[in-house]
Amino acid sequence: MPDRREIAVEGEVAVVTYENAESGFRVVKIDVPERRDRLTVVGLFPRVVVGSRVRVRGVPEVNRDHGEQLRATSVIELAPTTLGGVEKYLGSGLIKGIGGVTAQRIVKHFGLATLKVLEEEPHRLREVPGLGRARADQLIASWNEQRALRDVMVFLQAHGASVHLAARIFKRYGPKAVSVVSGDPYRLAIDVWGIGFRTADRIASELGIAKDSPHRMQAALLQTLRDATEAGHCYLLADDLTARAARLLELEPNAEDAPSAALLDALEEALATTVTGGYVVAEEPDSLVRVRAGRSLRTAAIYEARMYETETRLAARLATLATSETAALAGFAGAVERFERETGTVLADEQRLAVERAAGCPLLVVTGGPGVGKTTIVKAILSVFERAGVVTRLAAPTGRAAKRMSEATGRASATLHRLLEFDPKTGAFKRDAKRPVDASAIVVDESSMVDVWMADALTQAVAEGARLVLVGDVDQLPSVGPGSVLRDAIGSGVVPCVRLVKIFRQAERSLIVQNAHRINAGEAPAVPEKGDPTADFFMMERRDADEARGVIVDLVTRHIPRRFGLDPVRDIQVLTPMNRGAAGTAVLNEALQAALNPSGPGLARGKVTFRAGDKVMQLRNDYDKNVYNGDVGVVASVDEQADALVVRFDDGSADAREVAYDGRALDELALAYACTVHKSQGSEYPAVVLPLLTSHFVMLSKNLVYTAVTRGKRLVVLVADPRALQIALAEQRREDRQTRLSSRIRAASERGAHGRPGDEAGAPG
């Protein structure tokens, strides 16, 4: 048996047998002087390449299948000492642009001083015959990047970051990564997607930041606020904020116990510091008045500073638009009559009211459920605007919604990002208050999807004197992002709103439409008569989650495609209330992938393997790639050797594109055969399959079921436990979100009515 004590050896990397870029686990074989056989080194360590010299510390062991090996505790790369070693090292692919021939040229010119020259005087690569200045400059940049990455990787791994994590940190900060992380490791949780507070906290601990450090507590408070924003809230009450932050800090000996008074006092002190520093804003619990210095914060409403500024600015702009005086468009009655005559449509009274208000108000909300004629109203409004010479732009939050709007109206429609000309280089919109959208009117569909951030950007870019019409279904779940803008705008009582309730005759024939309204009213959905060939809504009773999952797989893979001629990947979407559980997205995706796409080249990330042909969803806004949270595509190709894949996002709009993902970015993707109801907002599918089980209890509500049902265009199938459906229909709550937008709109309107300056709502008197 080998000695179990740690030993150190030096040698040259001869073979890289295996490496997992995500975990950093590698198996390499090295040539060690005075040793006949190559030594196998296994463990978690940075990438090394063939030809590099390494010093390895580790514990010898004997593997039953692979024999003697060294379990590495550290691997440090050393400079090669022979011309052949240097040449092999440079030509290994470690440095982008340097292959075997180029490496040979460089080593021939500099000899054993090659690596010293590259380290200290990389500009001298321009001296190498045959390179050319442009190519030399390219290689210099590649070397500098590789050197910076190596330094950062060594530092980060020495302080508890995995290889995969270190690579992502380097991608975010570049050569400054060491100084940034050393100065404030908690920035990682803010700046680097996929790194939460706990990971940043572990690195902070390695750097010597104490568990009871005020800086750590402030970081926990800010992280808790950001987590709340991810969940849709604009603020948290201070006592809730500190309780959540205490759980995040995990300072209590028993996680089930309430946080100690001492910890809460310390967190309140840390919160006061963040207020003083301007990182957060505190308001009185029952008013928009800012909490003055020295006052207790325990009952205050706490906003992250940027969120406070955004909600305040949005409220002021909505109030201004809602209360501005605008002359009604001339020729309204004649334009409506002409529209009715040309389209063979007779507008109902509430529809005519909506068109009339759009012609006379600078801001209007039109809301209603399926089958109430929202599309007809949009077309009528466009006709009236067009005949009055009003230049109008159409937009929607997603590419799919924009495409549907364009198909319904016969006019061009864009995503809001495109309308506002988002610039990925700056992370900002080019269209704003100083350079508004070039239009006299903007009509936005699926407005329930618009969160506070986007609503602020949109309203600021509405030109003075222009009109804004927001069309959407306020009874759906609120936006994925923070706030509930459409609901709050209506609830303010300041923003003009027309609510459509009349279901038109053609839509009445659809059980999807009928049942959506029944569900919204808290009534049980109707089921079709047996054998009805026109039926578009079905219910299948299942109580057991495993049995329900089997039924869903059968529906998606065999029954629906065979009976309705729909493609199981492209046309059928499984929606579920939750990510976790036996009928959550994770388990359903695993089962559906096994049935629809079980084999072929793939890349594994955690428990998920992505294969060519898989339906996937983007999980975050990635402005560099021009893909956004909720975008759905299909894996077009997989390159296992390069640890990369390509996804085609094709919603039939002008935004269709192919996007490459390397191994570091794969956690931005999830399988999307099944997704949550929340993630489906703004989308429409030919067929929807929805499980509703008692295990979904915490998420069950009628507006969740209503939202899911209204996503189906041709077919909706509920696989439901009757008890779960009953719970959902009886649940009167909406998805409550902590937001003060309604109150701010009213306050801003009152200030305007009294002629007071438009200061920020709640500014201290």
PDB file of N, CA and C in Angstrom, residues 70-126:
ATOM      1  N   LEU A  70      -2.162   9.627  -7.810  1.00  0.00           N
ATOM      2  CA  LEU A  70      -1.926  10.640  -6.787  1.00  0.00           C
ATOM      3  C   LEU A  70      -3.156  11.530  -6.695  1.00  0.00           C
ATOM      4  N   ARG A  71      -3.780  11.536  -5.515  1.00  0.00           N
ATOM      5  CA  ARG A  71      -4.956  12.382  -5.278  1.00  0.00           C
ATOM      6  C   ARG A  71      -4.466  13.783  -4.930  1.00  0.00           C
ATOM      7  N   ALA A  72      -4.601  14.729  -5.875  1.00  0.00           N
ATOM      8  CA  ALA A  72      -3.970  16.041  -5.741  1.00  0.00           C
ATOM      9  C   ALA A  72      -4.682  16.915  -4.722  1.00  0.00           C
ATOM     10  N   THR A  73      -3.888  17.607  -3.917  1.00  0.00           N
ATOM     11  CA  THR A  73      -4.400  18.668  -3.049  1.00  0.00           C
ATOM     12  C   THR A  73      -4.056  20.043  -3.620  1.00  0.00           C
ATOM     13  N   SER A  74      -3.007  20.110  -4.449  1.00  0.00           N
ATOM     14  CA  SER A  74      -2.689  21.357  -5.148  1.00  0.00           C
ATOM     15  C   SER A  74      -1.858  21.027  -6.382  1.00  0.00           C
ATOM     16  N   VAL A  75      -2.092  21.817  -7.433  1.00  0.00           N
ATOM     17  CA  VAL A  75      -1.325  21.682  -8.668  1.00  0.00           C
ATOM     18  C   VAL A  75      -0.890  23.078  -9.092  1.00  0.00           C
ATOM     19  N   ILE A  76       0.411  23.299  -9.148  1.00  0.00           N
ATOM     20  CA  ILE A  76       0.958  24.603  -9.527  1.00  0.00           C
ATOM     21  C   ILE A  76       1.726  24.444 -10.826  1.00  0.00           C
ATOM     22  N   GLU A  77       1.419  25.308 -11.781  1.00  0.00           N
ATOM     23  CA  GLU A  77       2.078  25.234 -13.073  1.00  0.00           C
ATOM     24  C   GLU A  77       3.449  25.908 -13.006  1.00  0.00           C
ATOM     25  N   LEU A  78       4.453  25.246 -13.559  1.00  0.00           N
ATOM     26  CA  LEU A  78       5.816  25.766 -13.604  1.00  0.00           C
ATOM     27  C   LEU A  78       6.213  25.994 -15.060  1.00  0.00           C
ATOM     28  N   ALA A  79       7.229  26.774 -15.240  1.00  0.00           N
ATOM     29  CA  ALA A  79       7.699  27.020 -16.598  1.00  0.00           C
ATOM     30  C   ALA A  79       8.444  25.791 -17.119  1.00  0.00           C
ATOM     31  N   PRO A  80       8.203  25.385 -18.382  1.00  0.00           N
ATOM     32  CA  PRO A  80       8.975  24.284 -18.976  1.00  0.00           C
ATOM     33  C   PRO A  80      10.462  24.642 -19.019  1.00  0.00           C
ATOM     34  N   THR A  81      11.323  23.634 -18.933  1.00  0.00           N
ATOM     35  CA  THR A  81      12.768  23.896 -18.867  1.00  0.00           C
ATOM     36  C   THR A  81      13.527  23.449 -20.109  1.00  0.00           C
ATOM     37  N   THR A  82      12.839  22.826 -21.066  1.00  0.00           N
ATOM     38  CA  THR A  82      13.511  22.398 -22.294  1.00  0.00           C
ATOM     39  C   THR A  82      12.859  23.073 -23.488  1.00  0.00           C
ATOM     40  N   LEU A  83      13.601  23.185 -24.581  1.00  0.00           N
ATOM     41  CA  LEU A  83      13.043  23.789 -25.791  1.00  0.00           C
ATOM     42  C   LEU A  83      11.814  23.016 -26.262  1.00  0.00           C
ATOM     43  N   GLY A  84      11.905  21.681 -26.219  1.00  0.00           N
ATOM     44  CA  GLY A  84      10.766  20.861 -26.626  1.00  0.00           C
ATOM     45  C   GLY A  84       9.564  21.087 -25.730  1.00  0.00           C
ATOM     46  N   GLY A  85       9.820  21.226 -24.426  1.00  0.00           N
ATOM     47  CA  GLY A  85       8.731  21.467 -23.482  1.00  0.00           C
ATOM     48  C   GLY A  85       8.070  22.814 -23.703  1.00  0.00           C
ATOM     49  N   VAL A  86       8.873  23.844 -23.939  1.00  0.00           N
ATOM     50  CA  VAL A  86       8.329  25.180 -24.194  1.00  0.00           C
ATOM     51  C   VAL A  86       7.489  25.158 -25.462  1.00  0.00           C
ATOM     52  N   GLU A  87       8.007  24.511 -26.496  1.00  0.00           N
ATOM     53  CA  GLU A  87       7.299  24.453 -27.774  1.00  0.00           C
ATOM     54  C   GLU A  87       5.974  23.712 -27.623  1.00  0.00           C
ATOM     55  N   LYS A  88       6.025  22.594 -26.914  1.00  0.00           N
ATOM     56  CA  LYS A  88       4.805  21.815 -26.701  1.00  0.00           C
ATOM     57  C   LYS A  88       3.785  22.601 -25.873  1.00  0.00           C
ATOM     58  N   TYR A  89       4.296  23.320 -24.872  1.00  0.00           N
ATOM     59  CA  TYR A  89       3.438  24.129 -24.000  1.00  0.00           C
ATOM     60  C   TYR A  89       2.717  25.209 -24.797  1.00  0.00           C
ATOM     61  N   LEU A  90       3.469  25.964 -25.601  1.00  0.00           N
ATOM     62  CA  LEU A  90       2.864  27.052 -26.367  1.00  0.00           C
ATOM     63  C   LEU A  90       1.883  26.529 -27.411  1.00  0.00           C
ATOM     64  N   GLY A  91       2.184  25.382 -28.000  1.00  0.00           N
ATOM     65  CA  GLY A  91       1.348  24.851 -29.065  1.00  0.00           C
ATOM     66  C   GLY A  91       0.215  23.976 -28.590  1.00  0.00           C
ATOM     67  N   SER A  92      -0.035  23.943 -27.286  1.00  0.00           N
ATOM     68  CA  SER A  92      -1.033  23.027 -26.723  1.00  0.00           C
ATOM     69  C   SER A  92      -2.466  23.502 -26.913  1.00  0.00           C
ATOM     70  N   GLY A  93      -2.654  24.742 -27.372  1.00  0.00           N
ATOM     71  CA  GLY A  93      -3.997  25.300 -27.463  1.00  0.00           C
ATOM     72  C   GLY A  93      -4.355  26.162 -26.283  1.00  0.00           C
ATOM     73  N   LEU A  94      -3.447  26.278 -25.333  1.00  0.00           N
ATOM     74  CA  LEU A  94      -3.696  27.109 -24.160  1.00  0.00           C
ATOM     75  C   LEU A  94      -3.889  28.562 -24.556  1.00  0.00           C
ATOM     76  N   ILE A  95      -3.116  29.021 -25.529  1.00  0.00           N
ATOM     77  CA  ILE A  95      -3.167  30.424 -25.950  1.00  0.00           C
ATOM     78  C   ILE A  95      -3.822  30.487 -27.319  1.00  0.00           C
ATOM     79  N   LYS A  96      -4.936  31.168 -27.393  1.00  0.00           N
ATOM     80  CA  LYS A  96      -5.700  31.254 -28.633  1.00  0.00           C
ATOM     81  C   LYS A  96      -4.839  31.824 -29.760  1.00  0.00           C
ATOM     82  N   GLY A  97      -4.791  31.113 -30.885  1.00  0.00           N
ATOM     83  CA  GLY A  97      -4.057  31.603 -32.047  1.00  0.00           C
ATOM     84  C   GLY A  97      -2.673  31.015 -32.202  1.00  0.00           C
ATOM     85  N   ILE A  98      -2.174  30.321 -31.162  1.00  0.00           N
ATOM     86  CA  ILE A  98      -0.837  29.719 -31.253  1.00  0.00           C
ATOM     87  C   ILE A  98      -0.978  28.205 -31.385  1.00  0.00           C
ATOM     88  N   GLY A  99      -0.694  27.715 -32.585  1.00  0.00           N
ATOM     89  CA  GLY A  99      -0.675  26.288 -32.822  1.00  0.00           C
ATOM     90  C   GLY A  99       0.754  25.794 -32.900  1.00  0.00           C
ATOM     91  N   GLY A 100       0.929  24.578 -33.392  1.00  0.00           N
ATOM     92  CA  GLY A 100       2.253  23.973 -33.411  1.00  0.00           C
ATOM     93  C   GLY A 100       3.260  24.735 -34.245  1.00  0.00           C
ATOM     94  N   VAL A 101       2.857  25.171 -35.446  1.00  0.00           N
ATOM     95  CA  VAL A 101       3.786  25.871 -36.339  1.00  0.00           C
ATOM     96  C   VAL A 101       4.198  27.211 -35.753  1.00  0.00           C
ATOM     97  N   THR A 102       3.238  27.964 -35.254  1.00  0.00           N
ATOM     98  CA  THR A 102       3.538  29.278 -34.672  1.00  0.00           C
ATOM     99  C   THR A 102       4.420  29.127 -33.435  1.00  0.00           C
ATOM    100  N   ALA A 103       4.125  28.115 -32.594  1.00  0.00           N
ATOM    101  CA  ALA A 103       4.943  27.878 -31.403  1.00  0.00           C
ATOM    102  C   ALA A 103       6.381  27.585 -31.799  1.00  0.00           C
ATOM    103  N   GLN A 104       6.554  26.811 -32.865  1.00  0.00           N
ATOM    104  CA  GLN A 104       7.906  26.472 -33.330  1.00  0.00           C
ATOM    105  C   GLN A 104       8.669  27.726 -33.736  1.00  0.00           C
ATOM    106  N   ARG A 105       7.993  28.640 -34.439  1.00  0.00           N
ATOM    107  CA  ARG A 105       8.629  29.898 -34.861  1.00  0.00           C
ATOM    108  C   ARG A 105       9.065  30.733 -33.655  1.00  0.00           C
ATOM    109  N   ILE A 106       8.166  30.830 -32.671  1.00  0.00           N
ATOM    110  CA  ILE A 106       8.450  31.678 -31.510  1.00  0.00           C
ATOM    111  C   ILE A 106       9.625  31.118 -30.718  1.00  0.00           C
ATOM    112  N   VAL A 107       9.626  29.807 -30.480  1.00  0.00           N
ATOM    113  CA  VAL A 107      10.691  29.184 -29.698  1.00  0.00           C
ATOM    114  C   VAL A 107      12.017  29.227 -30.457  1.00  0.00           C
ATOM    115  N   LYS A 108      11.969  29.080 -31.754  1.00  0.00           N
ATOM    116  CA  LYS A 108      13.191  29.156 -32.556  1.00  0.00           C
ATOM    117  C   LYS A 108      13.837  30.529 -32.423  1.00  0.00           C
ATOM    118  N   HIS A 109      12.992  31.584 -32.295  1.00  0.00           N
ATOM    119  CA  HIS A 109      13.514  32.946 -32.216  1.00  0.00           C
ATOM    120  C   HIS A 109      14.044  33.277 -30.817  1.00  0.00           C
ATOM    121  N   PHE A 110      13.299  32.865 -29.754  1.00  0.00           N
ATOM    122  CA  PHE A 110      13.667  33.284 -28.394  1.00  0.00           C
ATOM    123  C   PHE A 110      14.360  32.183 -27.580  1.00  0.00           C
ATOM    124  N   GLY A 111      14.264  30.938 -28.026  1.00  0.00           N
ATOM    125  CA  GLY A 111      14.908  29.855 -27.295  1.00  0.00           C
ATOM    126  C   GLY A 111      14.316  29.655 -25.913  1.00  0.00           C
ATOM    127  N   LEU A 112      15.166  29.308 -24.933  1.00  0.00           N
ATOM    128  CA  LEU A 112      14.696  29.049 -23.571  1.00  0.00           C
ATOM    129  C   LEU A 112      14.192  30.305 -22.870  1.00  0.00           C
ATOM    130  N   ALA A 113      14.470  31.468 -23.465  1.00  0.00           N
ATOM    131  CA  ALA A 113      13.985  32.724 -22.874  1.00  0.00           C
ATOM    132  C   ALA A 113      12.551  33.039 -23.304  1.00  0.00           C
ATOM    133  N   THR A 114      11.937  32.137 -24.080  1.00  0.00           N
ATOM    134  CA  THR A 114      10.606  32.421 -24.652  1.00  0.00           C
ATOM    135  C   THR A 114       9.591  32.834 -23.596  1.00  0.00           C
ATOM    136  N   LEU A 115       9.424  32.024 -22.561  1.00  0.00           N
ATOM    137  CA  LEU A 115       8.386  32.326 -21.570  1.00  0.00           C
ATOM    138  C   LEU A 115       8.719  33.582 -20.770  1.00  0.00           C
ATOM    139  N   LYS A 116      10.005  33.831 -20.528  1.00  0.00           N
ATOM    140  CA  LYS A 116      10.413  35.059 -19.826  1.00  0.00           C
ATOM    141  C   LYS A 116      10.062  36.282 -20.681  1.00  0.00           C
ATOM    142  N   VAL A 117      10.308  36.163 -21.983  1.00  0.00           N
ATOM    143  CA  VAL A 117       9.960  37.266 -22.885  1.00  0.00           C
ATOM    144  C   VAL A 117       8.453  37.501 -22.886  1.00  0.00           C
ATOM    145  N   LEU A 118       7.690  36.412 -22.984  1.00  0.00           N
ATOM    146  CA  LEU A 118       6.229  36.553 -22.991  1.00  0.00           C
ATOM    147  C   LEU A 118       5.717  37.156 -21.687  1.00  0.00           C
ATOM    148  N   GLU A 119       6.342  36.774 -20.591  1.00  0.00           N
ATOM    149  CA  GLU A 119       5.890  37.260 -19.282  1.00  0.00           C
ATOM    150  C   GLU A 119       6.223  38.726 -19.087  1.00  0.00           C
ATOM    151  N   GLU A 120       7.437  39.137 -19.508  1.00  0.00           N
ATOM    152  CA  GLU A 120       7.919  40.483 -19.184  1.00  0.00           C
ATOM    153  C   GLU A 120       7.874  41.446 -20.371  1.00  0.00           C
ATOM    154  N   GLU A 121       8.042  40.920 -21.594  1.00  0.00           N
ATOM    155  CA  GLU A 121       8.089  41.798 -22.764  1.00  0.00           C
ATOM    156  C   GLU A 121       7.294  41.191 -23.925  1.00  0.00           C
ATOM    157  N   PRO A 122       5.993  40.955 -23.728  1.00  0.00           N
ATOM    158  CA  PRO A 122       5.223  40.274 -24.782  1.00  0.00           C
ATOM    159  C   PRO A 122       5.206  41.028 -26.113  1.00  0.00           C
ATOM    160  N   HIS A 123       5.460  42.352 -26.047  1.00  0.00           N
ATOM    161  CA  HIS A 123       5.466  43.128 -27.292  1.00  0.00           C
ATOM    162  C   HIS A 123       6.549  42.656 -28.254  1.00  0.00           C
ATOM    163  N   ARG A 124       7.548  41.933 -27.737  1.00  0.00           N
ATOM    164  CA  ARG A 124       8.641  41.471 -28.586  1.00  0.00           C
ATOM    165  C   ARG A 124       8.219  40.349 -29.545  1.00  0.00           C
ATOM    166  N   LEU A 125       6.983  39.856 -29.387  1.00  0.00           N
ATOM    167  CA  LEU A 125       6.481  38.892 -30.366  1.00  0.00           C
ATOM    168  C   LEU A 125       6.500  39.475 -31.779  1.00  0.00           C
ATOM    169  N   ARG A 126       6.469  40.792 -31.856  1.00  0.00           N
ATOM    170  CA  ARG A 126       6.510  41.434 -33.173  1.00  0.00           C
ATOM    171  C   ARG A 126       7.845  41.188 -33.881  1.00  0.00           C
TER     172      ARG A 126
END
